[in-house]
Amino acid sequence: MKQMQLGAMLLLLVFSSVALADGRVVDKVYHPYVQPLEREFEYRALYQRQTEHPDNNALAQKFGYGFSLGNNMAFSLYLLAERVMPEDYTLASYEAELRWMLTEQGQYSWDWGLLFEVEHYQQTDSNEFTTGLLVEKEFEHTSLTVNALLVYEWGQNVPSELETEFRLQYRYRFLPALQPSVEIYSGENYKGAGPGFMGVYKFSPTQQLKWEAAMVFALDNDTIDRTFRFALKYEF
């Protein structure tokens, strides 16, 4: 009961937040789980499109490698390349990430984890530290995943500020290879929602390929019209 109350309080806190993050809000919705001895290569892509918008035709691609640290922690390193216009595609940032699984899956009503990220942006010589809760709960054939994050930005060319960010994914576990979902994102000048799909294909008990795709649409006039995200992860 206490876990359910904490989960409800978390959702209310996130939806009532008014200071929201500056960066690209649409990204991976993190699950709170870590697999012992896991290693992985990951690719993510984000494409945004809106006529006469400053981020029209923007593309971001992230490449990463990660591995577990014991039974409940995983560490990853990423390179991020971005393009706002066709002629300015460049390596934009470096990122280090740590995920910490706080509870075993099914141990409580909600499963809990923590996320820690440090990112350095080359073009602006600025930094970003992100931390927050990763929460998930299963309801028979569906799963609800919530990421409630705090983001601190600082650097030579950006004001130091503390903000919040929110991601939600509600998925139907139809088949391992095909699971439809609904995703919601909230950040500074960004509020979007849309449909998604994901799946996993197992090559062996220790090797599998996971994929995700979602199309996110604006919920207000400050948000870019359409954002497409795609992720591919090979675990071994």
PDB file of C-alpha atoms in Angstrom:
ATOM      1  CA  MET A   1       0.000   0.000   0.000  1.00  0.00           C
ATOM      2  CA  LYS A   2       2.812   2.424   0.877  1.00  0.00           C
ATOM      3  CA  GLN A   3       4.485   1.739  -2.472  1.00  0.00           C
ATOM      4  CA  MET A   4       1.238   2.515  -4.337  1.00  0.00           C
ATOM      5  CA  GLN A   5       0.831   5.756  -2.366  1.00  0.00           C
ATOM      6  CA  LEU A   6       4.415   6.752  -3.178  1.00  0.00           C
ATOM      7  CA  GLY A   7       3.793   6.028  -6.850  1.00  0.00           C
ATOM      8  CA  ALA A   8       0.664   8.184  -6.890  1.00  0.00           C
ATOM      9  CA  MET A   9       2.498  11.015  -5.110  1.00  0.00           C
ATOM     10  CA  LEU A  10       5.304  10.791  -7.670  1.00  0.00           C
ATOM     11  CA  LEU A  11       2.888  11.169 -10.578  1.00  0.00           C
ATOM     12  CA  LEU A  12       1.149  14.142  -8.956  1.00  0.00           C
ATOM     13  CA  LEU A  13       4.490  15.807  -8.247  1.00  0.00           C
ATOM     14  CA  VAL A  14       5.673  15.425 -11.825  1.00  0.00           C
ATOM     15  CA  PHE A  15       2.454  16.639 -13.462  1.00  0.00           C
ATOM     16  CA  SER A  16       2.398  19.711 -11.201  1.00  0.00           C
ATOM     17  CA  SER A  17       5.997  20.756 -12.043  1.00  0.00           C
ATOM     18  CA  VAL A  18       6.393  24.148 -13.686  1.00  0.00           C
ATOM     19  CA  ALA A  19      10.180  24.446 -14.143  1.00  0.00           C
ATOM     20  CA  LEU A  20      11.031  22.149 -17.035  1.00  0.00           C
ATOM     21  CA  ALA A  21      14.213  21.132 -18.821  1.00  0.00           C
ATOM     22  CA  ASP A  22      15.794  22.918 -21.805  1.00  0.00           C
ATOM     23  CA  GLY A  23      17.244  20.014 -23.816  1.00  0.00           C
ATOM     24  CA  ARG A  24      15.674  17.526 -26.175  1.00  0.00           C
ATOM     25  CA  VAL A  25      12.922  16.071 -24.021  1.00  0.00           C
ATOM     26  CA  VAL A  26      11.889  13.167 -26.244  1.00  0.00           C
ATOM     27  CA  ASP A  27      14.306  10.314 -25.600  1.00  0.00           C
ATOM     28  CA  LYS A  28      14.452   6.838 -24.163  1.00  0.00           C
ATOM     29  CA  VAL A  29      11.996   6.011 -21.361  1.00  0.00           C
ATOM     30  CA  TYR A  30      14.209   4.180 -18.874  1.00  0.00           C
ATOM     31  CA  HIS A  31      13.120   1.027 -17.083  1.00  0.00           C
ATOM     32  CA  PRO A  32      14.443   0.500 -13.531  1.00  0.00           C
ATOM     33  CA  TYR A  33      15.940  -2.939 -14.235  1.00  0.00           C
ATOM     34  CA  VAL A  34      19.548  -4.127 -14.530  1.00  0.00           C
ATOM     35  CA  GLN A  35      20.582  -7.597 -15.708  1.00  0.00           C
ATOM     36  CA  PRO A  36      23.701  -9.143 -14.098  1.00  0.00           C
ATOM     37  CA  LEU A  37      26.665  -9.514 -16.480  1.00  0.00           C
ATOM     38  CA  GLU A  38      24.866  -7.584 -19.240  1.00  0.00           C
ATOM     39  CA  ARG A  39      26.781  -5.829 -22.020  1.00  0.00           C
ATOM     40  CA  GLU A  40      25.176  -3.793 -24.780  1.00  0.00           C
ATOM     41  CA  PHE A  41      25.642  -1.631 -27.843  1.00  0.00           C
ATOM     42  CA  GLU A  42      22.945   0.999 -28.371  1.00  0.00           C
ATOM     43  CA  TYR A  43      21.891   3.346 -31.156  1.00  0.00           C
ATOM     44  CA  ARG A  44      19.241   6.085 -30.795  1.00  0.00           C
ATOM     45  CA  ALA A  45      17.915   8.524 -33.372  1.00  0.00           C
ATOM     46  CA  LEU A  46      15.635  11.544 -33.007  1.00  0.00           C
ATOM     47  CA  TYR A  47      14.145  13.474 -35.930  1.00  0.00           C
ATOM     48  CA  GLN A  48      12.079  16.662 -35.578  1.00  0.00           C
ATOM     49  CA  ARG A  49      10.082  18.347 -38.324  1.00  0.00           C
ATOM     50  CA  GLN A  50       8.098  21.592 -38.411  1.00  0.00           C
ATOM     51  CA  THR A  51       7.941  24.215 -41.137  1.00  0.00           C
ATOM     52  CA  GLU A  52       9.381  27.617 -40.141  1.00  0.00           C
ATOM     53  CA  HIS A  53      10.491  26.315 -36.726  1.00  0.00           C
ATOM     54  CA  PRO A  54      14.129  26.883 -35.585  1.00  0.00           C
ATOM     55  CA  ASP A  55      14.541  23.113 -35.093  1.00  0.00           C
ATOM     56  CA  ASN A  56      12.965  22.201 -38.452  1.00  0.00           C
ATOM     57  CA  ASN A  57      14.622  19.115 -39.914  1.00  0.00           C
ATOM     58  CA  ALA A  58      16.730  18.583 -36.763  1.00  0.00           C
ATOM     59  CA  LEU A  59      18.421  15.199 -36.365  1.00  0.00           C
ATOM     60  CA  ALA A  60      20.192  13.746 -33.309  1.00  0.00           C
ATOM     61  CA  GLN A  61      21.952  10.370 -33.171  1.00  0.00           C
ATOM     62  CA  LYS A  62      23.422   8.725 -30.085  1.00  0.00           C
ATOM     63  CA  PHE A  63      25.857   5.805 -30.014  1.00  0.00           C
ATOM     64  CA  GLY A  64      26.660   3.984 -26.774  1.00  0.00           C
ATOM     65  CA  TYR A  65      28.260   1.032 -25.048  1.00  0.00           C
ATOM     66  CA  GLY A  66      27.236  -0.201 -21.595  1.00  0.00           C
ATOM     67  CA  PHE A  67      27.894  -2.970 -19.090  1.00  0.00           C
ATOM     68  CA  SER A  68      26.671  -4.037 -15.661  1.00  0.00           C
ATOM     69  CA  LEU A  69      28.512  -3.320 -12.423  1.00  0.00           C
ATOM     70  CA  GLY A  70      27.465  -6.191 -10.173  1.00  0.00           C
ATOM     71  CA  ASN A  71      23.844  -7.263  -9.869  1.00  0.00           C
ATOM     72  CA  ASN A  72      22.097  -3.899  -9.562  1.00  0.00           C
ATOM     73  CA  MET A  73      24.122  -1.237 -11.408  1.00  0.00           C
ATOM     74  CA  ALA A  74      24.918  -0.558 -15.062  1.00  0.00           C
ATOM     75  CA  PHE A  75      27.283   1.994 -16.606  1.00  0.00           C
ATOM     76  CA  SER A  76      27.160   3.414 -20.167  1.00  0.00           C
ATOM     77  CA  LEU A  77      29.146   5.852 -22.310  1.00  0.00           C
ATOM     78  CA  TYR A  78      27.592   7.751 -25.255  1.00  0.00           C
ATOM     79  CA  LEU A  79      28.575   9.994 -28.151  1.00  0.00           C
ATOM     80  CA  LEU A  80      25.895  12.354 -29.498  1.00  0.00           C
ATOM     81  CA  ALA A  81      25.924  13.774 -33.037  1.00  0.00           C
ATOM     82  CA  GLU A  82      23.421  16.499 -34.019  1.00  0.00           C
ATOM     83  CA  ARG A  83      22.250  18.355 -37.117  1.00  0.00           C
ATOM     84  CA  VAL A  84      19.944  21.371 -37.139  1.00  0.00           C
ATOM     85  CA  MET A  85      20.584  22.231 -40.792  1.00  0.00           C
ATOM     86  CA  PRO A  86      22.135  19.871 -43.391  1.00  0.00           C
ATOM     87  CA  GLU A  87      25.508  21.639 -43.361  1.00  0.00           C
ATOM     88  CA  ASP A  88      26.113  21.607 -39.582  1.00  0.00           C
ATOM     89  CA  TYR A  89      26.068  17.893 -38.663  1.00  0.00           C
ATOM     90  CA  THR A  90      28.671  17.506 -35.930  1.00  0.00           C
ATOM     91  CA  LEU A  91      29.707  15.610 -32.812  1.00  0.00           C
ATOM     92  CA  ALA A  92      27.823  17.569 -30.165  1.00  0.00           C
ATOM     93  CA  SER A  93      28.400  15.972 -26.749  1.00  0.00           C
ATOM     94  CA  TYR A  94      29.785  13.185 -24.578  1.00  0.00           C
ATOM     95  CA  GLU A  95      27.756  11.453 -21.892  1.00  0.00           C
ATOM     96  CA  ALA A  96      28.341   9.041 -18.984  1.00  0.00           C
ATOM     97  CA  GLU A  97      25.372   7.270 -17.403  1.00  0.00           C
ATOM     98  CA  LEU A  98      24.789   5.129 -14.311  1.00  0.00           C
ATOM     99  CA  ARG A  99      21.583   3.187 -13.598  1.00  0.00           C
ATOM    100  CA  TRP A 100      20.937   1.770 -10.133  1.00  0.00           C
ATOM    101  CA  MET A 101      18.206  -0.826  -9.546  1.00  0.00           C
ATOM    102  CA  LEU A 102      16.890  -0.179  -6.041  1.00  0.00           C
ATOM    103  CA  THR A 103      14.396  -3.067  -5.749  1.00  0.00           C
ATOM    104  CA  GLU A 104      14.050  -6.519  -7.286  1.00  0.00           C
ATOM    105  CA  GLN A 105      11.365  -6.875  -9.935  1.00  0.00           C
ATOM    106  CA  GLY A 106       8.088  -7.741  -8.189  1.00  0.00           C
ATOM    107  CA  GLN A 107       9.502  -7.195  -4.695  1.00  0.00           C
ATOM    108  CA  TYR A 108       7.045  -4.360  -4.078  1.00  0.00           C
ATOM    109  CA  SER A 109       3.946  -3.009  -5.779  1.00  0.00           C
ATOM    110  CA  TRP A 110       6.182  -0.629  -7.779  1.00  0.00           C
ATOM    111  CA  ASP A 111       9.705  -1.360  -9.029  1.00  0.00           C
ATOM    112  CA  TRP A 112      12.209   1.433  -8.326  1.00  0.00           C
ATOM    113  CA  GLY A 113      15.505   2.604  -9.790  1.00  0.00           C
ATOM    114  CA  LEU A 114      17.717   5.695 -10.040  1.00  0.00           C
ATOM    115  CA  LEU A 115      19.383   7.355 -13.022  1.00  0.00           C
ATOM    116  CA  PHE A 116      22.541   9.516 -13.009  1.00  0.00           C
ATOM    117  CA  GLU A 117      23.853  11.208 -16.171  1.00  0.00           C
ATOM    118  CA  VAL A 118      26.657  13.697 -16.834  1.00  0.00           C
ATOM    119  CA  GLU A 119      26.884  15.274 -20.298  1.00  0.00           C
ATOM    120  CA  HIS A 120      29.332  17.802 -21.776  1.00  0.00           C
ATOM    121  CA  TYR A 121      28.283  19.871 -24.821  1.00  0.00           C
ATOM    122  CA  GLN A 122      31.220  20.828 -27.036  1.00  0.00           C
ATOM    123  CA  GLN A 123      29.665  23.682 -29.014  1.00  0.00           C
ATOM    124  CA  THR A 124      28.504  25.688 -25.990  1.00  0.00           C
ATOM    125  CA  ASP A 125      31.169  24.448 -23.542  1.00  0.00           C
ATOM    126  CA  SER A 126      28.373  23.648 -21.097  1.00  0.00           C
ATOM    127  CA  ASN A 127      27.456  20.721 -18.874  1.00  0.00           C
ATOM    128  CA  GLU A 128      24.325  18.949 -17.735  1.00  0.00           C
ATOM    129  CA  PHE A 129      23.757  16.635 -14.770  1.00  0.00           C
ATOM    130  CA  THR A 130      20.563  14.595 -14.683  1.00  0.00           C
ATOM    131  CA  THR A 131      19.257  12.421 -11.878  1.00  0.00           C
ATOM    132  CA  GLY A 132      15.880  11.038 -10.907  1.00  0.00           C
ATOM    133  CA  LEU A 133      13.535   8.167 -10.257  1.00  0.00           C
ATOM    134  CA  LEU A 134      12.734   5.322 -12.632  1.00  0.00           C
ATOM    135  CA  VAL A 135       9.461   3.642 -11.635  1.00  0.00           C
ATOM    136  CA  GLU A 136       7.524   0.783 -13.186  1.00  0.00           C
ATOM    137  CA  LYS A 137       4.405  -1.211 -12.339  1.00  0.00           C
ATOM    138  CA  GLU A 138       2.720  -4.113 -14.131  1.00  0.00           C
ATOM    139  CA  PHE A 139      -1.068  -4.393 -14.492  1.00  0.00           C
ATOM    140  CA  GLU A 140      -1.808  -7.890 -15.845  1.00  0.00           C
ATOM    141  CA  HIS A 141      -0.853  -7.531 -19.553  1.00  0.00           C
ATOM    142  CA  THR A 142       0.226  -3.863 -19.405  1.00  0.00           C
ATOM    143  CA  SER A 143       3.116  -1.918 -17.843  1.00  0.00           C
ATOM    144  CA  LEU A 144       3.393   1.703 -16.714  1.00  0.00           C
ATOM    145  CA  THR A 145       6.877   3.274 -16.680  1.00  0.00           C
ATOM    146  CA  VAL A 146       7.584   6.770 -15.298  1.00  0.00           C
ATOM    147  CA  ASN A 147      10.817   8.770 -15.362  1.00  0.00           C
ATOM    148  CA  ALA A 148      10.798  11.805 -13.012  1.00  0.00           C
ATOM    149  CA  LEU A 149      14.084  13.670 -13.488  1.00  0.00           C
ATOM    150  CA  LEU A 150      15.949  16.690 -12.138  1.00  0.00           C
ATOM    151  CA  VAL A 151      18.313  18.460 -14.540  1.00  0.00           C
ATOM    152  CA  TYR A 152      21.064  20.895 -13.519  1.00  0.00           C
ATOM    153  CA  GLU A 153      22.775  22.925 -16.269  1.00  0.00           C
ATOM    154  CA  TRP A 154      25.908  25.037 -15.966  1.00  0.00           C
ATOM    155  CA  GLY A 155      28.760  26.364 -18.083  1.00  0.00           C
ATOM    156  CA  GLN A 156      30.504  29.377 -19.587  1.00  0.00           C
ATOM    157  CA  ASN A 157      27.714  30.270 -22.012  1.00  0.00           C
ATOM    158  CA  VAL A 158      24.559  29.093 -20.231  1.00  0.00           C
ATOM    159  CA  PRO A 159      22.955  30.230 -16.963  1.00  0.00           C
ATOM    160  CA  SER A 160      23.128  27.785 -14.083  1.00  0.00           C
ATOM    161  CA  GLU A 161      19.662  26.426 -13.361  1.00  0.00           C
ATOM    162  CA  LEU A 162      17.817  23.452 -11.885  1.00  0.00           C
ATOM    163  CA  GLU A 163      14.847  22.094 -13.808  1.00  0.00           C
ATOM    164  CA  THR A 164      12.615  19.028 -14.094  1.00  0.00           C
ATOM    165  CA  GLU A 165      11.682  16.613 -16.864  1.00  0.00           C
ATOM    166  CA  PHE A 166       9.021  13.937 -17.230  1.00  0.00           C
ATOM    167  CA  ARG A 167       8.620  10.852 -19.432  1.00  0.00           C
ATOM    168  CA  LEU A 168       5.849   8.257 -19.311  1.00  0.00           C
ATOM    169  CA  GLN A 169       5.262   5.052 -21.252  1.00  0.00           C
ATOM    170  CA  TYR A 170       2.218   2.796 -20.986  1.00  0.00           C
ATOM    171  CA  ARG A 171       2.612  -0.389 -23.019  1.00  0.00           C
ATOM    172  CA  TYR A 172       0.627  -3.500 -23.801  1.00  0.00           C
ATOM    173  CA  ARG A 173       2.703  -6.680 -23.651  1.00  0.00           C
ATOM    174  CA  PHE A 174       0.966  -8.232 -26.684  1.00  0.00           C
ATOM    175  CA  LEU A 175       3.923 -10.323 -27.902  1.00  0.00           C
ATOM    176  CA  PRO A 176       7.632 -10.210 -26.995  1.00  0.00           C
ATOM    177  CA  ALA A 177       8.405  -9.024 -30.539  1.00  0.00           C
ATOM    178  CA  LEU A 178       5.590  -6.444 -30.723  1.00  0.00           C
ATOM    179  CA  GLN A 179       4.358  -4.295 -27.838  1.00  0.00           C
ATOM    180  CA  PRO A 180       2.325  -1.144 -28.636  1.00  0.00           C
ATOM    181  CA  SER A 181       2.545   1.812 -26.265  1.00  0.00           C
ATOM    182  CA  VAL A 182       1.530   5.395 -25.543  1.00  0.00           C
ATOM    183  CA  GLU A 183       4.246   7.883 -24.546  1.00  0.00           C
ATOM    184  CA  ILE A 184       4.030  11.313 -22.857  1.00  0.00           C
ATOM    185  CA  TYR A 185       6.851  13.862 -22.514  1.00  0.00           C
ATOM    186  CA  SER A 186       7.081  17.211 -20.727  1.00  0.00           C
ATOM    187  CA  GLY A 187       9.899  19.766 -20.686  1.00  0.00           C
ATOM    188  CA  GLU A 188      10.544  23.490 -21.175  1.00  0.00           C
ATOM    189  CA  ASN A 189       8.547  24.640 -24.203  1.00  0.00           C
ATOM    190  CA  TYR A 190       7.695  21.007 -24.859  1.00  0.00           C
ATOM    191  CA  LYS A 191       4.619  18.932 -24.132  1.00  0.00           C
ATOM    192  CA  GLY A 192       4.017  15.974 -26.419  1.00  0.00           C
ATOM    193  CA  ALA A 193       2.378  12.568 -26.629  1.00  0.00           C
ATOM    194  CA  GLY A 194       1.974   9.856 -29.202  1.00  0.00           C
ATOM    195  CA  PRO A 195       1.950   6.148 -30.094  1.00  0.00           C
ATOM    196  CA  GLY A 196       4.930   3.845 -29.981  1.00  0.00           C
ATOM    197  CA  PHE A 197       5.987   0.260 -30.573  1.00  0.00           C
ATOM    198  CA  MET A 198       8.754  -1.915 -29.196  1.00  0.00           C
ATOM    199  CA  GLY A 199       9.902  -5.506 -29.221  1.00  0.00           C
ATOM    200  CA  VAL A 200      12.689  -7.967 -28.508  1.00  0.00           C
ATOM    201  CA  TYR A 201      14.152 -10.822 -30.550  1.00  0.00           C
ATOM    202  CA  LYS A 202      16.217 -13.425 -28.692  1.00  0.00           C
ATOM    203  CA  PHE A 203      19.112 -15.102 -30.498  1.00  0.00           C
ATOM    204  CA  SER A 204      20.081 -17.148 -27.421  1.00  0.00           C
ATOM    205  CA  PRO A 205      19.527 -17.012 -23.639  1.00  0.00           C
ATOM    206  CA  THR A 206      22.270 -14.342 -23.409  1.00  0.00           C
ATOM    207  CA  GLN A 207      21.885 -12.517 -26.744  1.00  0.00           C
ATOM    208  CA  GLN A 208      18.938 -10.386 -27.812  1.00  0.00           C
ATOM    209  CA  LEU A 209      18.034  -7.415 -29.993  1.00  0.00           C
ATOM    210  CA  LYS A 210      15.622  -4.765 -28.686  1.00  0.00           C
ATOM    211  CA  TRP A 211      13.973  -2.045 -30.765  1.00  0.00           C
ATOM    212  CA  GLU A 212      11.730   0.951 -30.035  1.00  0.00           C
ATOM    213  CA  ALA A 213       9.978   3.529 -32.213  1.00  0.00           C
ATOM    214  CA  ALA A 214       7.525   6.323 -31.407  1.00  0.00           C
ATOM    215  CA  MET A 215       5.920   9.337 -33.092  1.00  0.00           C
ATOM    216  CA  VAL A 216       5.293  12.186 -30.647  1.00  0.00           C
ATOM    217  CA  PHE A 217       2.903  15.041 -31.474  1.00  0.00           C
ATOM    218  CA  ALA A 218       2.614  18.505 -29.920  1.00  0.00           C
ATOM    219  CA  LEU A 219       0.128  19.121 -27.112  1.00  0.00           C
ATOM    220  CA  ASP A 220       0.515  22.926 -27.147  1.00  0.00           C
ATOM    221  CA  ASN A 221       1.616  25.751 -29.434  1.00  0.00           C
ATOM    222  CA  ASP A 222       5.131  25.971 -27.935  1.00  0.00           C
ATOM    223  CA  THR A 223       5.993  22.399 -28.930  1.00  0.00           C
ATOM    224  CA  ILE A 224       7.495  21.367 -32.261  1.00  0.00           C
ATOM    225  CA  ASP A 225       4.826  19.589 -34.305  1.00  0.00           C
ATOM    226  CA  ARG A 226       6.282  16.121 -34.864  1.00  0.00           C
ATOM    227  CA  THR A 227       9.148  14.175 -33.309  1.00  0.00           C
ATOM    228  CA  PHE A 228      10.122  10.656 -34.346  1.00  0.00           C
ATOM    229  CA  ARG A 229      12.381   8.583 -32.116  1.00  0.00           C
ATOM    230  CA  PHE A 230      13.995   5.209 -32.789  1.00  0.00           C
ATOM    231  CA  ALA A 231      16.295   3.014 -30.679  1.00  0.00           C
ATOM    232  CA  LEU A 232      18.096  -0.252 -31.323  1.00  0.00           C
ATOM    233  CA  LYS A 233      19.992  -2.149 -28.615  1.00  0.00           C
ATOM    234  CA  TYR A 234      22.012  -5.370 -28.869  1.00  0.00           C
ATOM    235  CA  GLU A 235      22.529  -7.111 -25.520  1.00  0.00           C
ATOM    236  CA  PHE A 236      25.048  -9.925 -25.071  1.00  0.00           C
TER     237      PHE A 236
END
